[in-house]
């Protein structure tokens, strides 16, 4: 059986600046919170840092040729704020802009559509020194940065994403502290979530005023698929509702509906009175948006915690004693049955289908993009007549199964316009360092040699034919 994707459907790959670029001191780039965090002992596995990463900064042309050889339609990348404004404020650094102009021109010259993400977690360190996302000014700073980027690239980039996974920025960065800047404070986490929402709305306004008229805007959310362990148990159902509120609707509420959900405000009332939401903020946040970007990897299962054992609140993320779920201390996360990827994340394509259909139902005016989906596996490198090869049948299977449900969602009416495999390259997987490999293309981190895996060839075939063989 084969499934055909619509003609205009975009098959892309995705990366993020800090995860692949390296060149952290090149051409006037300033430090980001991930430079500081990764250089702090104990924060990242094996003491890995993004100093060199895939050295993409110095290998841009080769990586562009690699993408062209795969024949993908689109490339989702992020712009490193500290290359554009080394301190997070003030005049643009021309050399930083030049890099992204070369990237965009190189993509367009090869017939690949650029999809630019403004912010994928590399906040300039001086802004963190002033409070980071817990500080309101940071939202205005992001809008100033957006204006600079919009002026430079807005004539050529027609697809923009404001933020990548603000949930991770706010709740892993300021709640459980397993991501930079490593703060563990529930009030700061909620405050950061609001300031990220505000940053999204202000940046959207700044970009929209400058870039080409046909540009489309999105935000990439890692929406959580949370299922009650016992669907007929009111406590478990309410636990799932609570995680949906502080994991999903804390962003979709203000961005797409103009307000924070009442149940979220009630659940978190003991943590904060939300006085950091000022008059006018919700109007600034609730801006027209063409697309919801969905980053999807796995599902979660919750119960109302009876207080025994652990509530396992860091399930799916690096272990921390601090919770990434403010106001949800009585929710317990259960281990998920397998199969699992190398991240320990359960493989469940039905969660992606559920999310796409939910967003389609609840927000019919927005089109959808799967802005990330993919899997880390323990790739074995074999020798094929003197050159390395990676036969990653497990990754091909993961991608095929998830793309099958994307096709199903389209058949069932969801307006899904594209899919971006995470990731083009093996790269710096945040607090896990280089140990978890998500790439369609293998990177040898000693020699920096690139080797397309079987999954890359499989994906290239799909991008060419739009036919998915079951
Ligand atoms: C997402 C991030 C991305 C990558 C994948 C595996 O949370 O957006 O940078 O690390 O997970």
PDB file of C-alpha atoms in Angstrom, residues 9 43 144 173 219 240 244 287 298 329 449:
ATOM      1  CA  UNK A   9       3.538  19.421   0.811  1.00  0.00           C
ATOM      2  CA  UNK A  43      25.255  20.589  33.628  1.00  0.00           C
ATOM      3  CA  UNK A 144      14.216  44.782  18.630  1.00  0.00           C
ATOM      4  CA  UNK A 173      15.144  26.715  31.937  1.00  0.00           C
ATOM      5  CA  UNK A 219       5.377  29.421  16.592  1.00  0.00           C
ATOM      6  CA  UNK A 240      -4.166  15.242  32.623  1.00  0.00           C
ATOM      7  CA  UNK A 244      -2.540  20.232  29.483  1.00  0.00           C
ATOM      8  CA  UNK A 287      -1.684  38.488  16.966  1.00  0.00           C
ATOM      9  CA  UNK A 298       6.215  10.991  22.446  1.00  0.00           C
ATOM     10  CA  UNK A 329       2.769  18.732  42.508  1.00  0.00           C
ATOM     11  CA  UNK A 449      32.910  14.014   8.595  1.00  0.00           C
TER      12      UNK A 449
END
